[in-house]
PDB file of C-alpha atoms in Angstrom:
ATOM      1  CA  MET A   1     -35.446 -16.533 -11.715  1.00 82.00           C
ATOM      2  CA  ASP A   2     -38.301 -14.236 -10.580  1.00 92.00           C
ATOM      3  CA  LEU A   3     -37.188 -10.989 -12.265  1.00 97.00           C
ATOM      4  CA  HIS A   4     -39.003  -7.654 -12.026  1.00 97.00           C
ATOM      5  CA  ARG A   5     -37.652  -4.624 -13.874  1.00 98.00           C
ATOM      6  CA  ILE A   6     -38.144  -1.276 -12.120  1.00 98.00           C
ATOM      7  CA  ARG A   7     -37.891   1.739 -14.410  1.00 96.00           C
ATOM      8  CA  LEU A   8     -36.288   4.785 -12.833  1.00 95.00           C
ATOM      9  CA  GLY A   9     -36.213   8.372 -14.005  1.00 79.00           C
ATOM     10  CA  ASN A  10     -32.946  10.162 -14.679  1.00 66.00           C
ATOM     11  CA  THR A  11     -32.872  13.566 -16.347  1.00 62.00           C
ATOM     12  CA  VAL A  12     -29.223  14.292 -15.505  1.00 63.00           C
ATOM     13  CA  PHE A  13     -27.134  11.769 -17.441  1.00 61.00           C
ATOM     14  CA  GLU A  14     -28.033   9.127 -20.031  1.00 63.00           C
ATOM     15  CA  GLY A  15     -31.591   8.734 -18.746  1.00 71.00           C
ATOM     16  CA  ARG A  16     -34.118   5.921 -18.278  1.00 87.00           C
ATOM     17  CA  ASN A  17     -32.257   3.947 -15.629  1.00 95.00           C
ATOM     18  CA  ASN A  18     -33.211   0.443 -14.568  1.00 97.00           C
ATOM     19  CA  ALA A  19     -33.161  -1.355 -11.256  1.00 98.00           C
ATOM     20  CA  TYR A  20     -33.813  -5.098 -11.269  1.00 98.00           C
ATOM     21  CA  LEU A  21     -35.548  -6.961  -8.448  1.00 98.00           C
ATOM     22  CA  LEU A  22     -34.965 -10.663  -7.869  1.00 98.00           C
ATOM     23  CA  SER A  23     -37.444 -11.822  -5.256  1.00 96.00           C
ATOM     24  CA  GLY A  24     -37.180 -15.051  -3.303  1.00 96.00           C
ATOM     25  CA  GLU A  25     -34.952 -16.544  -0.640  1.00 97.00           C
ATOM     26  CA  VAL A  26     -32.386 -13.720  -1.032  1.00 98.00           C
ATOM     27  CA  THR A  27     -34.384 -10.723  -2.246  1.00 98.00           C
ATOM     28  CA  THR A  28     -31.919  -8.749  -4.355  1.00 98.00           C
ATOM     29  CA  LEU A  29     -31.805  -5.403  -6.131  1.00 98.00           C
ATOM     30  CA  VAL A  30     -29.359  -4.935  -9.005  1.00 98.00           C
ATOM     31  CA  ASP A  31     -28.555  -1.198  -9.173  1.00 98.00           C
ATOM     32  CA  VAL A  32     -30.652   1.388  -7.370  1.00 97.00           C
ATOM     33  CA  GLY A  33     -30.535   4.722  -9.209  1.00 95.00           C
ATOM     34  CA  ALA A  34     -29.379   8.182  -8.170  1.00 94.00           C
ATOM     35  CA  SER A  35     -30.171   9.679  -4.788  1.00 95.00           C
ATOM     36  CA  LEU A  36     -33.129  11.834  -5.783  1.00 92.00           C
ATOM     37  CA  ASP A  37     -36.593  11.956  -4.196  1.00 94.00           C
ATOM     38  CA  GLU A  38     -38.349  11.230  -7.484  1.00 93.00           C
ATOM     39  CA  ILE A  39     -36.141   8.201  -8.145  1.00 94.00           C
ATOM     40  CA  ARG A  40     -36.765   6.885  -4.632  1.00 96.00           C
ATOM     41  CA  ASP A  41     -40.483   7.258  -5.391  1.00 96.00           C
ATOM     42  CA  ASP A  42     -40.037   5.235  -8.602  1.00 96.00           C
ATOM     43  CA  LEU A  43     -38.194   2.530  -6.692  1.00 97.00           C
ATOM     44  CA  ASP A  44     -40.778   2.362  -3.897  1.00 98.00           C
ATOM     45  CA  ALA A  45     -43.569   2.122  -6.480  1.00 97.00           C
ATOM     46  CA  GLY A  46     -41.756  -0.693  -8.286  1.00 97.00           C
ATOM     47  CA  LEU A  47     -41.329  -2.652  -5.072  1.00 98.00           C
ATOM     48  CA  ASP A  48     -44.958  -2.065  -4.161  1.00 98.00           C
ATOM     49  CA  GLU A  49     -46.078  -3.552  -7.489  1.00 97.00           C
ATOM     50  CA  VAL A  50     -44.889  -6.956  -6.290  1.00 97.00           C
ATOM     51  CA  GLY A  51     -45.978  -6.494  -2.694  1.00 97.00           C
ATOM     52  CA  LEU A  52     -42.543  -5.724  -1.272  1.00 98.00           C
ATOM     53  CA  GLY A  53     -40.935  -2.803   0.521  1.00 98.00           C
ATOM     54  CA  VAL A  54     -37.409  -1.650   1.265  1.00 98.00           C
ATOM     55  CA  SER A  55     -37.373  -3.677   4.490  1.00 98.00           C
ATOM     56  CA  ASP A  56     -37.656  -6.865   2.405  1.00 98.00           C
ATOM     57  CA  ILE A  57     -34.383  -6.260   0.529  1.00 98.00           C
ATOM     58  CA  ASP A  58     -31.617  -8.652   1.603  1.00 98.00           C
ATOM     59  CA  GLN A  59     -28.941  -7.714  -0.916  1.00 98.00           C
ATOM     60  CA  ILE A  60     -27.978  -4.906  -3.302  1.00 98.00           C
ATOM     61  CA  LEU A  61     -25.653  -5.646  -6.218  1.00 99.00           C
ATOM     62  CA  LEU A  62     -24.089  -2.700  -8.033  1.00 98.00           C
ATOM     63  CA  THR A  63     -22.800  -2.971 -11.586  1.00 98.00           C
ATOM     64  CA  HIS A  64     -20.406  -0.014 -11.212  1.00 98.00           C
ATOM     65  CA  TRP A  65     -19.719   3.059  -9.111  1.00 98.00           C
ATOM     66  CA  HIS A  66     -21.484   5.827 -11.051  1.00 96.00           C
ATOM     67  CA  ALA A  67     -24.043   7.706  -8.990  1.00 95.00           C
ATOM     68  CA  ASP A  68     -26.974   7.022 -11.331  1.00 94.00           C
ATOM     69  CA  HIS A  69     -26.549   3.343 -10.432  1.00 96.00           C
ATOM     70  CA  THR A  70     -25.450   3.528  -6.783  1.00 97.00           C
ATOM     71  CA  GLY A  71     -26.800   6.741  -5.266  1.00 96.00           C
ATOM     72  CA  LEU A  72     -29.584   5.209  -3.153  1.00 97.00           C
ATOM     73  CA  ALA A  73     -27.507   2.245  -1.931  1.00 98.00           C
ATOM     74  CA  GLY A  74     -26.461   3.735   1.401  1.00 98.00           C
ATOM     75  CA  GLU A  75     -29.959   4.959   2.206  1.00 98.00           C
ATOM     76  CA  LEU A  76     -31.537   1.611   1.333  1.00 98.00           C
ATOM     77  CA  GLN A  77     -28.903  -0.283   3.295  1.00 98.00           C
ATOM     78  CA  ALA A  78     -29.538   1.849   6.365  1.00 98.00           C
ATOM     79  CA  GLU A  79     -33.287   1.108   6.165  1.00 98.00           C
ATOM     80  CA  SER A  80     -33.117  -2.589   5.309  1.00 98.00           C
ATOM     81  CA  GLY A  81     -29.809  -3.878   6.635  1.00 98.00           C
ATOM     82  CA  ALA A  82     -29.123  -5.263   3.147  1.00 98.00           C
ATOM     83  CA  VAL A  83     -25.652  -6.403   2.146  1.00 98.00           C
ATOM     84  CA  VAL A  84     -24.242  -4.138  -0.603  1.00 98.00           C
ATOM     85  CA  ARG A  85     -21.832  -5.760  -3.049  1.00 98.00           C
ATOM     86  CA  ALA A  86     -19.734  -4.344  -5.901  1.00 98.00           C
ATOM     87  CA  HIS A  87     -16.528  -5.252  -7.714  1.00 98.00           C
ATOM     88  CA  GLU A  88     -13.388  -4.703  -5.670  1.00 98.00           C
ATOM     89  CA  ALA A  89     -12.143  -2.008  -8.091  1.00 98.00           C
ATOM     90  CA  ASP A  90     -15.208   0.181  -7.452  1.00 98.00           C
ATOM     91  CA  ALA A  91     -16.118  -0.732  -3.868  1.00 98.00           C
ATOM     92  CA  PRO A  92     -13.907   1.960  -2.230  1.00 98.00           C
ATOM     93  CA  LEU A  93     -15.542   4.758  -4.261  1.00 97.00           C
ATOM     94  CA  ILE A  94     -19.063   3.515  -3.512  1.00 97.00           C
ATOM     95  CA  ALA A  95     -18.120   3.296   0.169  1.00 98.00           C
ATOM     96  CA  GLY A  96     -16.889   6.896   0.021  1.00 96.00           C
ATOM     97  CA  GLU A  97     -13.421   6.008   1.277  1.00 97.00           C
ATOM     98  CA  THR A  98     -11.484   9.256   1.580  1.00 97.00           C
ATOM     99  CA  ASP A  99      -8.310   8.026  -0.121  1.00 98.00           C
ATOM    100  CA  ALA A 100     -10.210   6.582  -3.080  1.00 97.00           C
ATOM    101  CA  VAL A 101     -12.334   9.694  -3.584  1.00 95.00           C
ATOM    102  CA  GLN A 102      -9.308  11.987  -3.351  1.00 96.00           C
ATOM    103  CA  ALA A 103      -7.283   9.833  -5.747  1.00 97.00           C
ATOM    104  CA  GLU A 104     -10.060  10.003  -8.340  1.00 95.00           C
ATOM    105  CA  ARG A 105     -10.221  13.798  -8.003  1.00 93.00           C
ATOM    106  CA  ASP A 106      -6.444  14.097  -8.302  1.00 96.00           C
ATOM    107  CA  ILE A 107      -6.519  12.111 -11.544  1.00 96.00           C
ATOM    108  CA  ARG A 108      -9.310  14.384 -12.804  1.00 93.00           C
ATOM    109  CA  LEU A 109      -7.216  17.523 -12.272  1.00 92.00           C
ATOM    110  CA  ARG A 110      -4.219  15.930 -13.962  1.00 95.00           C
ATOM    111  CA  ARG A 111      -6.306  14.923 -16.962  1.00 95.00           C
ATOM    112  CA  PHE A 112      -7.725  18.456 -17.275  1.00 94.00           C
ATOM    113  CA  ASP A 113      -4.152  19.672 -17.809  1.00 95.00           C
ATOM    114  CA  GLU A 114      -3.150  16.814 -20.099  1.00 97.00           C
ATOM    115  CA  TRP A 115      -6.215  17.153 -22.288  1.00 98.00           C
ATOM    116  CA  GLY A 116      -5.949  20.933 -22.658  1.00 97.00           C
ATOM    117  CA  ILE A 117      -9.449  21.770 -21.389  1.00 97.00           C
ATOM    118  CA  PRO A 118      -9.756  25.594 -21.437  1.00 97.00           C
ATOM    119  CA  GLU A 119     -10.081  27.291 -18.060  1.00 96.00           C
ATOM    120  CA  GLY A 120     -13.628  28.519 -18.675  1.00 96.00           C
ATOM    121  CA  LYS A 121     -14.798  25.035 -19.631  1.00 97.00           C
ATOM    122  CA  ARG A 122     -13.073  23.547 -16.572  1.00 96.00           C
ATOM    123  CA  GLU A 123     -14.989  25.945 -14.357  1.00 95.00           C
ATOM    124  CA  GLU A 124     -18.240  25.028 -16.109  1.00 96.00           C
ATOM    125  CA  LEU A 125     -17.576  21.316 -15.609  1.00 94.00           C
ATOM    126  CA  VAL A 126     -16.571  21.641 -11.950  1.00 92.00           C
ATOM    127  CA  SER A 127     -19.686  23.704 -11.280  1.00 94.00           C
ATOM    128  CA  PHE A 128     -21.844  21.052 -12.961  1.00 91.00           C
ATOM    129  CA  LEU A 129     -20.255  18.226 -10.963  1.00 89.00           C
ATOM    130  CA  GLU A 130     -20.561  20.087  -7.668  1.00 90.00           C
ATOM    131  CA  MET A 131     -24.196  20.905  -8.426  1.00 85.00           C
ATOM    132  CA  HIS A 132     -24.919  17.179  -8.723  1.00 83.00           C
ATOM    133  CA  ASP A 133     -22.886  15.925  -5.759  1.00 83.00           C
ATOM    134  CA  ASP A 134     -26.134  15.017  -3.995  1.00 85.00           C
ATOM    135  CA  LEU A 135     -26.806  12.283  -6.562  1.00 90.00           C
ATOM    136  CA  GLU A 136     -24.206  10.147  -4.781  1.00 92.00           C
ATOM    137  CA  GLY A 137     -26.308   9.914  -1.622  1.00 93.00           C
ATOM    138  CA  GLU A 138     -25.131   8.274   1.580  1.00 94.00           C
ATOM    139  CA  SER A 139     -22.049   6.083   1.609  1.00 94.00           C
ATOM    140  CA  ALA A 140     -22.629   2.349   1.885  1.00 97.00           C
ATOM    141  CA  ASP A 141     -20.732  -0.424   3.627  1.00 98.00           C
ATOM    142  CA  VAL A 142     -19.632  -2.402   0.561  1.00 98.00           C
ATOM    143  CA  THR A 143     -18.572  -6.051   0.347  1.00 98.00           C
ATOM    144  CA  PRO A 144     -16.114  -6.462  -2.564  1.00 98.00           C
ATOM    145  CA  LEU A 145     -16.741  -8.949  -5.376  1.00 98.00           C
ATOM    146  CA  THR A 146     -14.235 -10.624  -7.694  1.00 98.00           C
ATOM    147  CA  ASP A 147     -14.507 -12.021 -11.209  1.00 98.00           C
ATOM    148  CA  GLY A 148     -15.978 -15.530 -11.358  1.00 98.00           C
ATOM    149  CA  GLU A 149     -17.581 -15.367  -7.929  1.00 98.00           C
ATOM    150  CA  ARG A 150     -21.047 -16.918  -7.548  1.00 98.00           C
ATOM    151  CA  ILE A 151     -23.730 -15.234  -5.453  1.00 97.00           C
ATOM    152  CA  ASP A 152     -27.087 -16.423  -4.171  1.00 98.00           C
ATOM    153  CA  ALA A 153     -29.797 -14.039  -5.412  1.00 98.00           C
ATOM    154  CA  GLY A 154     -33.572 -14.399  -5.493  1.00 97.00           C
ATOM    155  CA  ASP A 155     -34.176 -18.154  -5.649  1.00 96.00           C
ATOM    156  CA  GLY A 156     -31.180 -18.737  -7.875  1.00 96.00           C
ATOM    157  CA  GLU A 157     -27.547 -17.858  -8.388  1.00 97.00           C
ATOM    158  CA  LEU A 158     -25.625 -15.154 -10.241  1.00 98.00           C
ATOM    159  CA  GLU A 159     -22.089 -15.345 -11.620  1.00 98.00           C
ATOM    160  CA  VAL A 160     -19.820 -12.281 -11.598  1.00 98.00           C
ATOM    161  CA  HIS A 161     -18.267 -11.267 -14.948  1.00 98.00           C
ATOM    162  CA  HIS A 162     -15.799  -8.362 -14.788  1.00 98.00           C
ATOM    163  CA  LEU A 163     -16.123  -6.155 -17.918  1.00 98.00           C
ATOM    164  CA  PRO A 164     -13.975  -3.051 -17.327  1.00 98.00           C
ATOM    165  CA  GLY A 165     -13.712  -0.090 -19.670  1.00 98.00           C
ATOM    166  CA  HIS A 166     -16.579   2.286 -19.018  1.00 98.00           C
ATOM    167  CA  ALA A 167     -15.668   1.833 -15.347  1.00 98.00           C
ATOM    168  CA  ALA A 168     -12.777   0.005 -13.730  1.00 98.00           C
ATOM    169  CA  GLY A 169     -15.065  -2.285 -11.762  1.00 98.00           C
ATOM    170  CA  LEU A 170     -17.930  -2.652 -14.212  1.00 98.00           C
ATOM    171  CA  THR A 171     -19.522  -6.025 -13.603  1.00 98.00           C
ATOM    172  CA  ALA A 172     -22.175  -8.168 -15.261  1.00 98.00           C
ATOM    173  CA  PHE A 173     -24.207 -10.676 -13.284  1.00 98.00           C
ATOM    174  CA  ALA A 174     -25.178 -13.792 -15.263  1.00 98.00           C
ATOM    175  CA  PHE A 175     -28.071 -16.148 -14.562  1.00 97.00           C
ATOM    176  CA  ASP A 176     -30.026 -18.972 -16.121  1.00 93.00           C
ATOM    177  CA  GLY A 177     -33.128 -17.561 -17.793  1.00 85.00           C
ATOM    178  CA  GLY A 178     -34.257 -21.022 -18.848  1.00 67.00           C
ATOM    179  CA  SER A 179     -37.659 -20.854 -17.160  1.00 53.00           C
ATOM    180  CA  ASP A 180     -38.948 -18.691 -20.028  1.00 58.00           C
ATOM    181  CA  GLY A 181     -36.816 -20.301 -22.715  1.00 54.00           C
ATOM    182  CA  ASN A 182     -34.158 -17.606 -22.936  1.00 65.00           C
ATOM    183  CA  GLY A 183     -31.043 -19.541 -21.951  1.00 88.00           C
ATOM    184  CA  GLU A 184     -28.295 -17.543 -20.235  1.00 95.00           C
ATOM    185  CA  GLU A 185     -29.015 -13.887 -19.446  1.00 97.00           C
ATOM    186  CA  ALA A 186     -27.084 -11.140 -17.681  1.00 98.00           C
ATOM    187  CA  PHE A 187     -27.452  -7.803 -15.987  1.00 98.00           C
ATOM    188  CA  VAL A 188     -24.738  -5.810 -17.779  1.00 98.00           C
ATOM    189  CA  GLY A 189     -24.916  -2.287 -16.348  1.00 98.00           C
ATOM    190  CA  ASP A 190     -23.361   0.096 -18.878  1.00 98.00           C
ATOM    191  CA  ALA A 191     -21.064  -2.460 -20.518  1.00 98.00           C
ATOM    192  CA  ILE A 192     -23.355  -2.244 -23.544  1.00 98.00           C
ATOM    193  CA  LEU A 193     -26.460  -0.109 -24.012  1.00 97.00           C
ATOM    194  CA  PRO A 194     -29.248  -0.495 -26.564  1.00 96.00           C
ATOM    195  CA  LYS A 195     -29.100   3.049 -27.941  1.00 90.00           C
ATOM    196  CA  TYR A 196     -25.937   4.891 -26.924  1.00 89.00           C
ATOM    197  CA  THR A 197     -22.313   3.782 -26.855  1.00 95.00           C
ATOM    198  CA  PRO A 198     -20.963   3.936 -23.289  1.00 96.00           C
ATOM    199  CA  ASN A 199     -18.294   6.566 -22.793  1.00 97.00           C
ATOM    200  CA  VAL A 200     -14.692   5.426 -22.374  1.00 98.00           C
ATOM    201  CA  GLY A 201     -11.860   7.613 -21.181  1.00 98.00           C
ATOM    202  CA  GLY A 202     -13.952  10.228 -19.379  1.00 97.00           C
ATOM    203  CA  ALA A 203     -16.445   8.065 -17.495  1.00 97.00           C
ATOM    204  CA  ASP A 204     -13.748   6.592 -15.233  1.00 98.00           C
ATOM    205  CA  LEU A 205     -10.404   8.350 -15.257  1.00 97.00           C
ATOM    206  CA  ARG A 206      -8.758   5.547 -13.271  1.00 97.00           C
ATOM    207  CA  VAL A 207      -8.851   3.104 -16.203  1.00 98.00           C
ATOM    208  CA  GLU A 208      -5.467   2.679 -17.846  1.00 95.00           C
ATOM    209  CA  ARG A 209      -5.558   2.143 -21.636  1.00 98.00           C
ATOM    210  CA  PRO A 210      -9.330   2.692 -21.550  1.00 98.00           C
ATOM    211  CA  LEU A 211     -10.152   1.895 -25.180  1.00 98.00           C
ATOM    212  CA  GLN A 212      -8.030  -1.266 -25.250  1.00 98.00           C
ATOM    213  CA  THR A 213      -9.587  -2.348 -21.954  1.00 98.00           C
ATOM    214  CA  TYR A 214     -13.094  -1.746 -23.256  1.00 98.00           C
ATOM    215  CA  VAL A 215     -12.389  -3.476 -26.574  1.00 98.00           C
ATOM    216  CA  GLU A 216     -11.283  -6.566 -24.654  1.00 98.00           C
ATOM    217  CA  SER A 217     -14.545  -6.489 -22.689  1.00 98.00           C
ATOM    218  CA  LEU A 218     -16.575  -6.144 -25.889  1.00 98.00           C
ATOM    219  CA  VAL A 219     -14.787  -9.148 -27.392  1.00 98.00           C
ATOM    220  CA  SER A 220     -15.436 -11.050 -24.170  1.00 97.00           C
ATOM    221  CA  LEU A 221     -19.141 -10.231 -24.469  1.00 98.00           C
ATOM    222  CA  ILE A 222     -19.206 -11.325 -28.126  1.00 98.00           C
ATOM    223  CA  ASP A 223     -17.526 -14.635 -27.307  1.00 97.00           C
ATOM    224  CA  TRP A 224     -19.710 -15.147 -24.234  1.00 96.00           C
ATOM    225  CA  ASP A 225     -22.779 -14.933 -26.494  1.00 95.00           C
ATOM    226  CA  VAL A 226     -25.336 -14.496 -23.733  1.00 96.00           C
ATOM    227  CA  ASP A 227     -28.933 -14.812 -24.947  1.00 96.00           C
ATOM    228  CA  ARG A 228     -30.292 -11.602 -23.448  1.00 97.00           C
ATOM    229  CA  ALA A 229     -28.780  -8.595 -21.673  1.00 98.00           C
ATOM    230  CA  TRP A 230     -30.524  -6.371 -19.154  1.00 98.00           C
ATOM    231  CA  PRO A 231     -28.714  -3.004 -19.374  1.00 98.00           C
ATOM    232  CA  GLY A 232     -28.455  -0.165 -16.878  1.00 97.00           C
ATOM    233  CA  HIS A 233     -30.503   2.083 -19.154  1.00 96.00           C
ATOM    234  CA  ARG A 234     -33.462   1.554 -21.455  1.00 94.00           C
ATOM    235  CA  ASP A 235     -34.774  -1.746 -22.803  1.00 96.00           C
ATOM    236  CA  PRO A 236     -33.420  -5.320 -22.836  1.00 97.00           C
ATOM    237  CA  ILE A 237     -30.982  -6.299 -25.582  1.00 98.00           C
ATOM    238  CA  ASP A 238     -32.035  -9.505 -27.357  1.00 96.00           C
ATOM    239  CA  ASP A 239     -28.763 -10.065 -29.263  1.00 96.00           C
ATOM    240  CA  PRO A 240     -26.014  -8.792 -26.940  1.00 98.00           C
ATOM    241  CA  SER A 241     -23.170 -10.168 -29.058  1.00 98.00           C
ATOM    242  CA  ALA A 242     -24.390  -8.292 -32.125  1.00 97.00           C
ATOM    243  CA  ARG A 243     -24.797  -5.115 -30.090  1.00 98.00           C
ATOM    244  CA  ALA A 244     -21.261  -5.453 -28.703  1.00 98.00           C
ATOM    245  CA  ALA A 245     -19.976  -5.952 -32.261  1.00 98.00           C
ATOM    246  CA  THR A 246     -21.800  -2.796 -33.403  1.00 97.00           C
ATOM    247  CA  ILE A 247     -20.175  -0.805 -30.597  1.00 98.00           C
ATOM    248  CA  LEU A 248     -16.774  -2.253 -31.524  1.00 98.00           C
ATOM    249  CA  GLU A 249     -17.291  -1.097 -35.113  1.00 97.00           C
ATOM    250  CA  HIS A 250     -18.316   2.333 -33.831  1.00 97.00           C
ATOM    251  CA  HIS A 251     -14.955   2.630 -32.070  1.00 98.00           C
ATOM    252  CA  ARG A 252     -13.090   1.514 -35.166  1.00 98.00           C
ATOM    253  CA  GLU A 253     -14.857   4.276 -37.134  1.00 97.00           C
ATOM    254  CA  ARG A 254     -14.150   6.824 -34.409  1.00 98.00           C
ATOM    255  CA  THR A 255     -10.474   5.888 -34.414  1.00 98.00           C
ATOM    256  CA  GLU A 256     -10.459   6.527 -38.165  1.00 97.00           C
ATOM    257  CA  ARG A 257     -11.956   9.976 -37.551  1.00 97.00           C
ATOM    258  CA  VAL A 258      -9.267  10.720 -34.965  1.00 98.00           C
ATOM    259  CA  VAL A 259      -6.557   9.736 -37.458  1.00 98.00           C
ATOM    260  CA  ASN A 260      -8.140  11.983 -40.082  1.00 97.00           C
ATOM    261  CA  THR A 261      -8.228  14.857 -37.587  1.00 97.00           C
ATOM    262  CA  LEU A 262      -4.515  14.516 -36.853  1.00 97.00           C
ATOM    263  CA  ARG A 263      -3.771  14.232 -40.557  1.00 96.00           C
ATOM    264  CA  ASP A 264      -5.756  17.375 -41.401  1.00 94.00           C
ATOM    265  CA  HIS A 265      -4.989  19.467 -38.338  1.00 93.00           C
ATOM    266  CA  GLY A 266      -1.472  18.396 -37.448  1.00 93.00           C
ATOM    267  CA  PRO A 267      -0.389  17.915 -33.812  1.00 97.00           C
ATOM    268  CA  ALA A 268      -3.320  18.427 -31.426  1.00 98.00           C
ATOM    269  CA  ASP A 269      -4.288  17.847 -27.810  1.00 98.00           C
ATOM    270  CA  ALA A 270      -7.309  15.819 -26.733  1.00 98.00           C
ATOM    271  CA  TRP A 271      -9.529  18.885 -26.351  1.00 98.00           C
ATOM    272  CA  THR A 272      -8.837  19.996 -29.922  1.00 98.00           C
ATOM    273  CA  VAL A 273      -9.548  16.524 -31.261  1.00 98.00           C
ATOM    274  CA  SER A 274     -12.779  16.312 -29.248  1.00 98.00           C
ATOM    275  CA  ALA A 275     -13.932  19.616 -30.734  1.00 96.00           C
ATOM    276  CA  ARG A 276     -13.492  18.113 -34.216  1.00 96.00           C
ATOM    277  CA  LEU A 277     -15.387  14.994 -33.178  1.00 96.00           C
ATOM    278  CA  PHE A 278     -18.237  16.482 -31.145  1.00 96.00           C
ATOM    279  CA  GLY A 279     -18.331  20.262 -31.608  1.00 96.00           C
ATOM    280  CA  GLU A 280     -19.197  22.525 -28.663  1.00 96.00           C
ATOM    281  CA  LEU A 281     -19.266  20.642 -25.358  1.00 96.00           C
ATOM    282  CA  GLU A 282     -21.322  21.468 -22.268  1.00 94.00           C
ATOM    283  CA  ASN A 283     -21.795  20.136 -18.698  1.00 92.00           C
ATOM    284  CA  ILE A 284     -20.753  16.449 -18.288  1.00 93.00           C
ATOM    285  CA  HIS A 285     -19.682  16.249 -21.951  1.00 95.00           C
ATOM    286  CA  ILE A 286     -16.795  18.616 -21.149  1.00 97.00           C
ATOM    287  CA  LEU A 287     -15.393  15.571 -19.351  1.00 96.00           C
ATOM    288  CA  HIS A 288     -16.661  12.804 -21.595  1.00 97.00           C
ATOM    289  CA  GLY A 289     -15.730  14.433 -24.936  1.00 98.00           C
ATOM    290  CA  PRO A 290     -11.973  14.888 -24.448  1.00 98.00           C
ATOM    291  CA  GLY A 291     -11.923  11.669 -22.427  1.00 98.00           C
ATOM    292  CA  GLU A 292     -13.237   9.758 -25.424  1.00 98.00           C
ATOM    293  CA  ALA A 293     -10.778  11.529 -27.741  1.00 98.00           C
ATOM    294  CA  TRP A 294      -7.905  10.737 -25.360  1.00 98.00           C
ATOM    295  CA  ALA A 295      -8.911   7.059 -25.182  1.00 98.00           C
ATOM    296  CA  HIS A 296      -8.573   6.823 -28.967  1.00 98.00           C
ATOM    297  CA  LEU A 297      -5.364   8.839 -29.087  1.00 98.00           C
ATOM    298  CA  ASP A 298      -3.891   6.598 -26.398  1.00 98.00           C
ATOM    299  CA  HIS A 299      -4.872   3.563 -28.473  1.00 98.00           C
ATOM    300  CA  LEU A 300      -3.031   5.010 -31.475  1.00 98.00           C
ATOM    301  CA  VAL A 301       0.087   5.717 -29.414  1.00 98.00           C
ATOM    302  CA  HIS A 302       0.263   2.147 -28.135  1.00 98.00           C
ATOM    303  CA  ALA A 303      -0.107   0.916 -31.720  1.00 97.00           C
ATOM    304  CA  ASP A 304       2.801   3.173 -32.851  1.00 97.00           C
ATOM    305  CA  VAL A 305       0.466   5.033 -35.206  1.00 97.00           C
ATOM    306  CA  ALA A 306       0.753   8.289 -33.228  1.00 98.00           C
ATOM    307  CA  ALA A 307       3.243   9.778 -30.814  1.00 98.00           C
ATOM    308  CA  ARG A 308       2.648  12.026 -27.826  1.00 97.00           C
ATOM    309  CA  GLU A 309       4.853  15.102 -27.448  1.00 97.00           C
ATOM    310  CA  GLY A 310       3.961  17.020 -24.309  1.00 96.00           C
ATOM    311  CA  ASN A 311       0.152  17.128 -24.350  1.00 97.00           C
ATOM    312  CA  GLU A 312      -0.125  16.963 -28.134  1.00 98.00           C
ATOM    313  CA  TYR A 313      -0.384  13.976 -30.434  1.00 98.00           C
ATOM    314  CA  ARG A 314       0.925  13.646 -33.987  1.00 97.00           C
ATOM    315  CA  LEU A 315       0.709  10.912 -36.584  1.00 97.00           C
ATOM    316  CA  VAL A 316       3.853   8.892 -37.192  1.00 96.00           C
ATOM    317  CA  GLU A 317       2.161   6.646 -39.743  1.00 91.00           C
ATOM    318  CA  SER A 318       0.332   8.625 -42.402  1.00 87.00           C
ATOM    319  CA  ASP A 319      -1.951   5.890 -43.731  1.00 92.00           C
ATOM    320  CA  PRO A 320      -2.433   3.267 -41.021  1.00 95.00           C
ATOM    321  CA  ASP A 321      -4.583   0.156 -41.359  1.00 96.00           C
ATOM    322  CA  ILE A 322      -7.248   1.056 -38.784  1.00 96.00           C
ATOM    323  CA  SER A 323      -8.911  -2.354 -38.966  1.00 95.00           C
ATOM    324  CA  ALA A 324      -5.656  -3.951 -37.837  1.00 95.00           C
ATOM    325  CA  LEU A 325      -5.924  -2.007 -34.569  1.00 96.00           C
ATOM    326  CA  PHE A 326      -9.065  -3.915 -33.573  1.00 97.00           C
ATOM    327  CA  PRO A 327      -9.584  -7.659 -33.132  1.00 95.00           C
ATOM    328  CA  LYS A 328     -11.517  -9.700 -35.629  1.00 92.00           C
ATOM    329  CA  THR A 329     -14.693 -11.316 -34.334  1.00 91.00           C
ATOM    330  CA  LYS A 330     -17.325 -13.651 -35.733  1.00 86.00           C
ATOM    331  CA  TYR A 331     -19.209 -10.540 -36.878  1.00 83.00           C
TER     332      TYR A 331
END
């Protein structure tokens, strides 16, 4: 597999995005970055390094719908005629379908009420999101993908692995890296990251039982035991299973902190719990903070450790076994 990593700037969200170029019979880009002039410049420079231009792109594969991964897709498709593919759960949002976009916004407003976000902070968040609407770029014509599908890319083949949690349609693309002795590798988007733990609960409000869903994807990654992961941000991960296990442990510890908050504070909504976890929240973290708290509270409710009354949560088991709420793995 002829793989070329293109490093993209991103000062708005997590930062240090990646696009991956697979050149060959079906020249393919995996993720494309946000729709910003400086990121387009980074992408053009990366293509130029290997003697290619946008017109040479045959296919664009998108790991999930977030704008810092998809924003340039429509623009690049219009210039190249490339096929754009993404998981069926995210394809309508990337395509800008009116019903899908409106449904996501309706869920957002409902969550604001359920989580107890103060009015001033809501206004700050909405202003931030509106200020960065341009990151989404032009809508693309998207061909949906499903789990297990195999796709020609470069001079080889990729296999689709659905890993929801951070996003409903988050997808990894696996390939044989045997030419350089690395065994099976995968482009994993934001399923796991080398430095940060991907947000759950706030990053995609459509995901039901977000923490449980993400935990299942982490276990799937651990069991899959791919030899190397190419993430959506920062550098390659040489032991993806170990990294997934570390993130799983992080969520176990965070669940313990949420239990302690409810024990010390008494009944609380998601915003109050997030303040105990993260302190003062600004811009996108006004969404991600209570979303993360809610994901853990929801996990506790489904385990009968907590109960929801209105928009508040209270402990019903004073000293729960937190470890029992998470699956055991080889780590």
